[in-house]
Tab-separated table of C-alpha atoms in Angstrom:
chain	number	residue	atom	x	y	z
A	1	ILE	CA	15.646	9.065	-6.961
A	2	LEU	CA	13.450	6.077	-7.554
A	3	ASN	CA	10.177	6.809	-9.211
A	4	VAL	CA	7.205	4.640	-9.939
A	5	GLU	CA	4.650	6.077	-12.376
A	6	GLN	CA	1.221	4.839	-13.184
A	7	SER	CA	-0.798	5.763	-16.194
A	8	PRO	CA	-3.421	6.883	-16.754
A	9	GLN	CA	-4.274	8.587	-13.436
A	10	SER	CA	-7.909	7.837	-13.970
A	11	LEU	CA	-9.885	5.892	-16.463
A	12	HIS	CA	-13.634	5.618	-17.432
A	13	VAL	CA	-14.647	2.331	-19.092
A	14	GLN	CA	-17.978	1.042	-20.265
A	15	GLU	CA	-19.145	-2.042	-18.496
A	16	GLY	CA	-18.243	-5.143	-20.657
A	17	ASP	CA	-15.272	-3.484	-22.257
A	18	SER	CA	-11.689	-4.586	-21.564
A	19	THR	CA	-9.033	-2.204	-20.367
A	20	ASN	CA	-5.365	-2.002	-19.348
A	21	PHE	CA	-3.149	0.401	-17.554
A	22	THR	CA	0.605	0.772	-16.930
A	23	CYS	CA	3.090	0.830	-14.119
A	24	SER	CA	6.600	2.036	-14.987
A	25	PHE	CA	9.437	1.560	-12.649
A	26	PRO	CA	13.282	1.626	-12.591
A	27	SER	CA	14.943	-1.039	-14.742
A	28	SER	CA	17.706	-1.557	-12.367
A	29	ASN	CA	17.936	-3.462	-8.958
A	30	PHE	CA	14.626	-5.088	-9.480
A	31	TYR	CA	13.371	-7.422	-6.762
A	32	ALA	CA	9.616	-7.564	-7.158
A	33	LEU	CA	6.556	-5.770	-8.486
A	34	HIS	CA	3.315	-5.740	-6.479
A	35	TRP	CA	-0.163	-4.955	-7.693
A	36	TYR	CA	-3.029	-4.020	-5.307
A	37	ARG	CA	-6.577	-3.140	-5.763
A	38	TRP	CA	-8.040	-0.450	-3.369
A	39	GLU	CA	-11.820	-0.173	-3.349
A	40	THR	CA	-13.444	2.822	-1.673
A	41	ALA	CA	-14.053	2.356	2.060
A	42	LYS	CA	-12.117	-0.929	1.990
A	43	SER	CA	-8.366	-1.796	2.633
A	44	PRO	CA	-6.015	-2.432	-0.238
A	45	GLU	CA	-6.052	-6.072	-1.402
A	46	ALA	CA	-3.020	-7.773	-2.949
A	47	LEU	CA	-3.626	-8.978	-6.590
A	48	PHE	CA	-0.119	-10.098	-7.707
A	49	VAL	CA	3.454	-10.278	-6.697
A	50	MET	CA	5.657	-10.497	-9.782
A	51	THR	CA	9.220	-11.384	-9.659
A	52	LEU	CA	10.559	-12.713	-13.022
A	53	ASN	CA	10.907	-10.938	-16.326
A	54	GLY	CA	8.255	-12.144	-18.718
A	55	ASP	CA	6.031	-13.272	-15.877
A	56	GLU	CA	2.293	-13.307	-16.537
A	57	LYS	CA	-0.105	-13.768	-13.766
A	58	LYS	CA	-3.913	-14.088	-13.854
A	59	LYS	CA	-6.694	-13.983	-11.322
A	60	GLY	CA	-10.155	-14.377	-12.842
A	61	ARG	CA	-10.666	-11.573	-15.389
A	62	ILE	CA	-7.553	-9.731	-14.253
A	63	SER	CA	-4.098	-10.511	-15.579
A	64	ALA	CA	-0.709	-8.851	-15.330
A	65	THR	CA	2.565	-8.910	-17.282
A	66	LEU	CA	6.078	-7.926	-16.338
A	67	ASN	CA	8.940	-6.580	-18.309
A	68	THR	CA	11.933	-5.880	-15.947
A	69	LYS	CA	14.393	-5.049	-18.670
A	70	GLU	CA	12.280	-2.028	-19.774
A	71	GLY	CA	10.691	-1.314	-16.479
A	72	TYR	CA	7.025	-1.782	-16.959
A	73	SER	CA	4.022	-3.897	-16.037
A	74	TYR	CA	0.632	-3.874	-17.551
A	75	LEU	CA	-2.556	-4.788	-15.679
A	76	TYR	CA	-5.377	-6.080	-17.921
A	77	ILE	CA	-9.083	-6.361	-17.015
A	78	LYS	CA	-11.312	-8.412	-19.374
A	79	GLY	CA	-14.954	-7.636	-19.637
A	80	SER	CA	-15.040	-4.943	-16.964
A	81	GLN	CA	-17.802	-5.144	-14.353
A	82	PRO	CA	-18.939	-2.369	-11.910
A	83	GLU	CA	-17.208	-4.207	-9.086
A	84	ASP	CA	-13.936	-3.712	-10.764
A	85	SER	CA	-14.218	0.010	-9.971
A	86	ALA	CA	-11.305	0.833	-7.670
A	87	THR	CA	-7.890	2.377	-7.521
A	88	TYR	CA	-5.152	-0.053	-8.726
A	89	LEU	CA	-1.812	0.586	-7.162
A	90	CYS	CA	1.567	-0.909	-8.102
A	91	ALA	CA	4.653	-0.969	-5.815
A	92	PHE	CA	8.240	-1.508	-6.914
A	93	LEU	CA	10.569	-3.422	-4.575
A	94	ASP	CA	14.242	-2.994	-5.169
A	95	SER	CA	17.138	-5.171	-4.217
A	96	ASN	CA	17.626	-3.068	-1.057
A	97	TYR	CA	14.087	-3.986	-0.073
A	98	GLN	CA	13.040	-0.403	-0.690
A	99	LEU	CA	9.280	-0.312	-1.635
A	100	ILE	CA	8.239	2.552	-3.742
A	101	TRP	CA	4.511	3.003	-4.497
A	102	GLY	CA	2.840	4.458	-7.573
A	103	ALA	CA	0.035	7.033	-7.140
A	104	GLY	CA	-2.481	4.671	-8.624
A	105	THR	CA	-4.879	4.366	-11.530
A	106	LYS	CA	-8.505	5.100	-10.674
A	107	LEU	CA	-10.730	2.933	-12.673
A	108	ILE	CA	-14.389	3.696	-13.007
A	109	ILE	CA	-16.800	1.338	-14.714
A	110	LYS	CA	-19.884	2.923	-16.280
A	111	PRO	CA	-22.878	0.680	-16.306
B	1	GLY	CA	-7.261	-15.501	6.052
B	2	ALA	CA	-4.766	-12.711	6.531
B	3	VAL	CA	-6.981	-10.229	8.263
B	4	VAL	CA	-5.489	-6.993	9.605
B	5	SER	CA	-7.539	-4.872	11.898
B	6	GLN	CA	-6.692	-1.217	12.521
B	7	HIS	CA	-8.261	0.906	15.205
B	8	PRO	CA	-9.579	3.552	15.546
B	9	SER	CA	-10.875	4.289	12.053
B	10	TRP	CA	-11.358	8.068	12.730
B	11	VAL	CA	-9.879	10.461	15.194
B	12	ILE	CA	-10.734	14.026	15.786
B	13	CYS	CA	-8.747	15.654	18.616
B	14	LYS	CA	-7.285	18.917	19.787
B	15	SER	CA	-3.837	20.179	18.930
B	16	GLY	CA	-1.234	18.920	21.426
B	17	THR	CA	-3.034	15.526	22.042
B	18	SER	CA	-1.161	12.327	21.637
B	19	VAL	CA	-2.977	9.770	19.526
B	20	LYS	CA	-2.314	5.997	19.495
B	21	ILE	CA	-3.363	3.880	16.462
B	22	GLU	CA	-3.313	-0.003	16.755
B	23	CYS	CA	-2.675	-2.461	13.974
B	24	ARG	CA	-3.447	-6.118	14.671
B	25	SER	CA	-2.988	-9.204	12.505
B	26	LEU	CA	-5.993	-11.283	13.541
B	27	ASP	CA	-5.346	-14.717	12.084
B	28	PHE	CA	-1.579	-14.842	11.455
B	29	GLN	CA	1.676	-13.840	13.082
B	30	ALA	CA	3.337	-10.787	11.550
B	31	THR	CA	7.038	-10.387	12.131
B	32	THR	CA	7.010	-7.233	10.001
B	33	MET	CA	4.428	-4.537	9.823
B	34	PHE	CA	4.485	-1.260	7.977
B	35	TRP	CA	3.059	2.176	8.620
B	36	TYR	CA	2.024	4.485	5.790
B	37	ARG	CA	0.746	7.938	5.443
B	38	GLN	CA	-1.356	9.182	2.454
B	39	PHE	CA	-1.949	12.903	1.623
B	40	PRO	CA	-4.871	13.662	-0.623
B	41	LYS	CA	-4.510	12.504	-4.190
B	42	GLN	CA	-1.057	11.150	-3.452
B	43	SER	CA	0.415	7.604	-3.189
B	44	LEU	CA	1.126	5.720	-0.057
B	45	MET	CA	4.228	7.132	1.727
B	46	LEU	CA	6.070	4.587	3.743
B	47	MET	CA	6.726	6.070	7.234
B	48	ALA	CA	8.512	3.172	8.920
B	49	THR	CA	8.978	-0.570	9.064
B	50	SER	CA	7.960	-2.131	12.346
B	51	ASN	CA	9.849	-5.315	13.421
B	52	GLU	CA	8.648	-7.488	16.269
B	53	GLY	CA	10.987	-7.264	19.256
B	54	SER	CA	13.256	-4.630	17.803
B	55	LYS	CA	13.299	-0.966	16.900
B	56	ALA	CA	11.348	0.320	13.958
B	57	THR	CA	13.136	1.479	10.766
B	58	TYR	CA	12.159	4.834	9.915
B	59	GLU	CA	12.189	6.334	6.398
B	60	GLN	CA	14.135	9.460	5.730
B	61	GLY	CA	12.335	12.669	6.913
B	62	VAL	CA	10.047	10.846	9.370
B	63	GLU	CA	10.622	12.054	12.914
B	64	LYS	CA	11.098	9.101	15.283
B	65	ASP	CA	10.178	11.121	18.397
B	66	LYS	CA	7.011	12.442	16.747
B	67	PHE	CA	5.840	9.001	15.438
B	68	LEU	CA	6.536	6.376	18.027
B	69	ILE	CA	6.255	2.707	16.909
B	70	ASN	CA	6.040	-0.212	19.217
B	71	HIS	CA	5.862	-3.811	17.879
B	72	ALA	CA	5.708	-5.723	21.160
B	73	SER	CA	4.093	-8.876	19.914
B	74	LEU	CA	3.732	-10.849	16.627
B	75	THR	CA	0.134	-9.572	16.257
B	76	LEU	CA	0.312	-5.954	17.393
B	77	SER	CA	2.023	-2.842	16.235
B	78	THR	CA	1.110	0.531	17.499
B	79	LEU	CA	1.791	4.028	16.074
B	80	THR	CA	1.609	6.891	18.496
B	81	VAL	CA	1.455	10.508	17.035
B	82	THR	CA	2.862	12.508	19.908
B	83	SER	CA	1.668	16.077	20.593
B	84	ALA	CA	-0.227	16.074	17.309
B	85	HIS	CA	-0.695	19.332	15.382
B	86	PRO	CA	-2.869	20.242	12.401
B	87	GLU	CA	-0.105	19.374	9.910
B	88	ASP	CA	-0.213	15.789	11.205
B	89	SER	CA	-3.789	15.412	9.957
B	90	SER	CA	-3.755	12.727	7.387
B	91	PHE	CA	-4.804	9.143	6.573
B	92	TYR	CA	-2.632	6.549	8.233
B	93	ILE	CA	-2.683	2.895	7.197
B	94	CYS	CA	-0.805	-0.178	8.344
B	95	SER	CA	-0.031	-3.434	6.589
B	96	ALA	CA	1.515	-6.708	7.713
B	97	ILE	CA	3.416	-9.523	6.031
B	98	ARG	CA	2.442	-13.035	6.496
B	99	GLY	CA	5.547	-15.105	6.867
B	100	ARG	CA	8.997	-13.722	5.968
B	101	GLY	CA	10.458	-12.062	2.945
B	102	HIS	CA	9.726	-8.827	1.207
B	103	ARG	CA	8.256	-10.552	-1.760
B	104	GLN	CA	5.332	-11.524	0.308
B	105	PRO	CA	2.137	-9.440	-0.359
B	106	GLN	CA	1.126	-6.938	2.286
B	107	HIS	CA	-2.308	-7.262	4.035
B	108	PHE	CA	-3.709	-3.920	4.924
B	109	GLY	CA	-5.795	-2.451	7.669
B	110	ASP	CA	-8.642	-0.221	6.825
B	111	GLY	CA	-6.767	2.940	7.815
B	112	THR	CA	-7.158	5.699	10.361
B	113	ARG	CA	-8.185	9.129	9.333
B	114	LEU	CA	-6.724	11.653	11.814
B	115	SER	CA	-8.023	15.208	12.068
B	116	ILE	CA	-6.173	17.593	14.505
B	117	LEU	CA	-8.202	20.784	15.251
């Protein structure tokens, strides 16, 4: 059974602080790892699609790293702002094109 | 770019009614669309992959006759929940891939909250 786990389940961060959270996935049959941001009352928005071990991608204050050998990806947010409050979802795509979603990390930025 | 529209956003109806949900890619052609269901405080559960011009591929445990999917054009996929019952109440959301290849990011609709009385 393929399992994708995200931790922590929820996170409260003071505005201005940096933070990070984890997506763990199977270390075999890796094809791609997706990160999405899902704000309340909006649709999920694609952040990154990561495919190579050691990949590091950046979009503004948000960045992500990938370790396919040990099966984890970190998402980092630098200098958190209130607009960063959202649920961050990762999805693991295996070589059979099976996409498994994590339950998400709910991030709340306190002003 | 890459806007996906889902309609309706909220449905409340009586048990036994069939409900159709539409998913449209507004500014791109989508060969592949996905239908998800989300239970409270749980992750997105893929129900089926909708391929334009061919039958949908359903995930294990999803009843094909219950959840009818039609992807008749490159910009429209529909999910029909047939003879809906209270246990079908859930949040349904669709997504579409721009271009080909599963590594492409998915572009999501706003979702449909279905409540069956």
